[in-house]
Tab-separated table of C-alpha atoms in Angstrom:
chain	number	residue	atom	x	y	z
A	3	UNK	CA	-6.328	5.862	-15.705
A	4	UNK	CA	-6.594	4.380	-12.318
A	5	UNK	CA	-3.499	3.042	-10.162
A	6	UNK	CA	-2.731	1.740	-7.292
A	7	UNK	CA	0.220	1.006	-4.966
A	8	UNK	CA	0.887	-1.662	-2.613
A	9	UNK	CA	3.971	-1.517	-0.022
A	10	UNK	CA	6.006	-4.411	0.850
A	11	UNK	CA	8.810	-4.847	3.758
A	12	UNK	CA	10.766	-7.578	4.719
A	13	UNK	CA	10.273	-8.533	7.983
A	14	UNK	CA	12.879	-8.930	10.822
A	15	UNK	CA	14.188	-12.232	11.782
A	16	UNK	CA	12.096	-14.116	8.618
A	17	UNK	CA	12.945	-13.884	5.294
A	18	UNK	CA	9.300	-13.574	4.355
A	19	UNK	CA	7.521	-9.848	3.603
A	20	UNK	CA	4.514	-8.269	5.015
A	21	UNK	CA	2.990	-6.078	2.265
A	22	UNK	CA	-0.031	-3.606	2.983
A	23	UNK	CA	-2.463	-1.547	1.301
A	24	UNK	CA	-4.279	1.072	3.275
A	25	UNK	CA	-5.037	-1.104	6.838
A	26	UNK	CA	-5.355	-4.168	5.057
A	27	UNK	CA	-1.801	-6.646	5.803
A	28	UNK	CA	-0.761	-9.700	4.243
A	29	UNK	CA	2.433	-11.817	4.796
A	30	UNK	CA	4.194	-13.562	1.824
A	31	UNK	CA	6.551	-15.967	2.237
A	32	UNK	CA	7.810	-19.390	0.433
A	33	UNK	CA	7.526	-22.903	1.334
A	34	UNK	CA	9.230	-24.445	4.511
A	35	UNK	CA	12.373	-25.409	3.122
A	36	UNK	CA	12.515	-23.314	0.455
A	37	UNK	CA	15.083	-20.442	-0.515
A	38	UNK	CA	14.523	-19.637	3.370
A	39	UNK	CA	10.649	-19.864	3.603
A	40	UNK	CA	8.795	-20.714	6.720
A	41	UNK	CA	6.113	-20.873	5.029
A	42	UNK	CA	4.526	-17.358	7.493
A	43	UNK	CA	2.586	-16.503	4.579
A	44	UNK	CA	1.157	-17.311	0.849
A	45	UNK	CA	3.686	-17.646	-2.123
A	46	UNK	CA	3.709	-15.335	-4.858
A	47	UNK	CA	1.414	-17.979	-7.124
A	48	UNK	CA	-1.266	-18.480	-4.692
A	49	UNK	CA	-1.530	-14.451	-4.544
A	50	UNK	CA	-1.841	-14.363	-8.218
A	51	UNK	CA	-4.242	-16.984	-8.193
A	52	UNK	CA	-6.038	-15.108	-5.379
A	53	UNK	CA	-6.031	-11.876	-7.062
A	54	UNK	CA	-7.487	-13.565	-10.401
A	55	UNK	CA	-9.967	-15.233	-8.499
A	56	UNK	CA	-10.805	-12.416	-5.942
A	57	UNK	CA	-11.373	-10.189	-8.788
A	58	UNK	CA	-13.517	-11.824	-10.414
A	59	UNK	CA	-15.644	-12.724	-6.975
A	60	UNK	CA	-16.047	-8.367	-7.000
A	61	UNK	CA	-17.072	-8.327	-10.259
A	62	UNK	CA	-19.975	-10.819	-10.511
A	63	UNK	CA	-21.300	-8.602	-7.842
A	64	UNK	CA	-20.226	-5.760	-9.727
A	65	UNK	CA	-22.619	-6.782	-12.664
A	66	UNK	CA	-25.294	-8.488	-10.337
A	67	UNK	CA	-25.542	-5.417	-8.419
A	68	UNK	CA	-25.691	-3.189	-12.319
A	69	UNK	CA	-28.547	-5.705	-13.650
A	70	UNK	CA	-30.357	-5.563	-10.163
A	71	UNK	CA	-30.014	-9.336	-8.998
A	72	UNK	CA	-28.724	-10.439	-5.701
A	73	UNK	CA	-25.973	-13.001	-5.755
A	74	UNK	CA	-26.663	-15.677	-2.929
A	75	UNK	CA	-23.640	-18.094	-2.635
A	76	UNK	CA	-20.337	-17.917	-4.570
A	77	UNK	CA	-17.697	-20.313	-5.682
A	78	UNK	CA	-14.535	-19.561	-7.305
A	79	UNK	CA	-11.852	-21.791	-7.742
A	80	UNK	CA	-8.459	-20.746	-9.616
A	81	UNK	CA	-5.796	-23.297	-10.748
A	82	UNK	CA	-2.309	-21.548	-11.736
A	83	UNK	CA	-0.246	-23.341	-14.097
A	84	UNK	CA	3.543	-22.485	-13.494
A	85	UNK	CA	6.362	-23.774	-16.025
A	86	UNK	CA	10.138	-23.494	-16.383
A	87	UNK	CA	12.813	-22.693	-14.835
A	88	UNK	CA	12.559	-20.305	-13.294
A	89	UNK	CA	9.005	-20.864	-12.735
A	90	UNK	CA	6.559	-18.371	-14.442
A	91	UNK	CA	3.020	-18.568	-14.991
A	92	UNK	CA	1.918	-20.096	-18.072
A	93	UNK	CA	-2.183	-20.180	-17.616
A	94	UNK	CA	-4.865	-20.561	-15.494
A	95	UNK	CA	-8.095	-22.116	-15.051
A	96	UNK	CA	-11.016	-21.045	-13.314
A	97	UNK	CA	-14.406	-22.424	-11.921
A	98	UNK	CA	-17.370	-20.243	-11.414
A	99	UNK	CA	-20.589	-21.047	-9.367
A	100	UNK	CA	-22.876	-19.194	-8.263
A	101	UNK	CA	-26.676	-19.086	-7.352
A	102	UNK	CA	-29.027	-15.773	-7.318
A	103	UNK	CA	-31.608	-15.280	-4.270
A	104	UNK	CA	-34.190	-15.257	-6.619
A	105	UNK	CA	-33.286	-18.441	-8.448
A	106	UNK	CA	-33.040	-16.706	-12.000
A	107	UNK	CA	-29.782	-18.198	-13.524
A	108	UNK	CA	-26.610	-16.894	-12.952
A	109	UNK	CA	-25.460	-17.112	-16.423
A	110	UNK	CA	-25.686	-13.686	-18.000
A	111	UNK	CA	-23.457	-12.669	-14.705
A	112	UNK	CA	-21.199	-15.538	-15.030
A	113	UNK	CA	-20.359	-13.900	-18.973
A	114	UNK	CA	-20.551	-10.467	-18.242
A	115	UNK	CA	-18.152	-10.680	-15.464
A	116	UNK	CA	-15.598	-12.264	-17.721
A	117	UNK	CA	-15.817	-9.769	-20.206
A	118	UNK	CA	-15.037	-7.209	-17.655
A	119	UNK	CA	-13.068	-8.731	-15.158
A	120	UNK	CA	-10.135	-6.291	-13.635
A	121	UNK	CA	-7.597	-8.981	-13.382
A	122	UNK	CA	-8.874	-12.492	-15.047
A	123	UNK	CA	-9.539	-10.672	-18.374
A	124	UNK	CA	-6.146	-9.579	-18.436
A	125	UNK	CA	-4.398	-12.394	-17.185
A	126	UNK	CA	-6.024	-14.964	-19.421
A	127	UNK	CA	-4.772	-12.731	-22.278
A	128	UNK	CA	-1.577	-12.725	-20.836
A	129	UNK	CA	-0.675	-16.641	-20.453
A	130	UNK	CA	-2.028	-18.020	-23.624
């Protein structure tokens, strides 16, 4: 098994939080307006969204890299559905695109990573 740990503060004078992992730093906050955002940072949904789609950016290199192709461009886009009150993620969508340096066709990549994929795998089983 393999874990990980993230640290989150709040941070003085803002009711947002700066969270870290090793030297990397991100700020979360809400909306302007909203249960005391100032909207410093991203919301919790947009970092899930990220994480699905950031994941899933590492592992279509992940596989290209196994296979022995070079990925040239990559494009990920991740829509989070959110329903209820309180709010809670329902689904998501995501659109791959992506182009080799050789011109083969992405596809095989494009499936493999899904099969695989650290946090879109899980997370698609997880909101239907």
């Amino acid at each position: 098994m393999v874990s990980m740990s993230v640290e989150l503060r709040n941070m003085g004078g803002t009711q947002a939080a700066m969270g870290w992992a090793g030297g990397h730093t991100i700020i979360v906050d809400r909306p302007e307006g909203k249960a005391g955002g100032m909207g410093l940072g991203f919301n919790g949904g947009q970092l899930l969204a990220l994480a699905i789609g950031g994941c899933f950016c590492n592992d279509l290199r992940y596989v290209a890299e196994e296979i022995g192709i070079t990925l040239n461009k990559i494009a990920v886009t991740v829509t989070l559905n959110l329903e209820g009150k309180p709010l809670l993620a329902t689904s998501s969508t995501m659109t791959v695109s992506c182009t080799t340096l050789d011109g083969s066709d992405p596809a095989e990549i494009i499936t493999r990573a899904a099969a695989i994929s650290t946090s879109a795998t899980p997370c698609a089983r997880a909101c239907r």
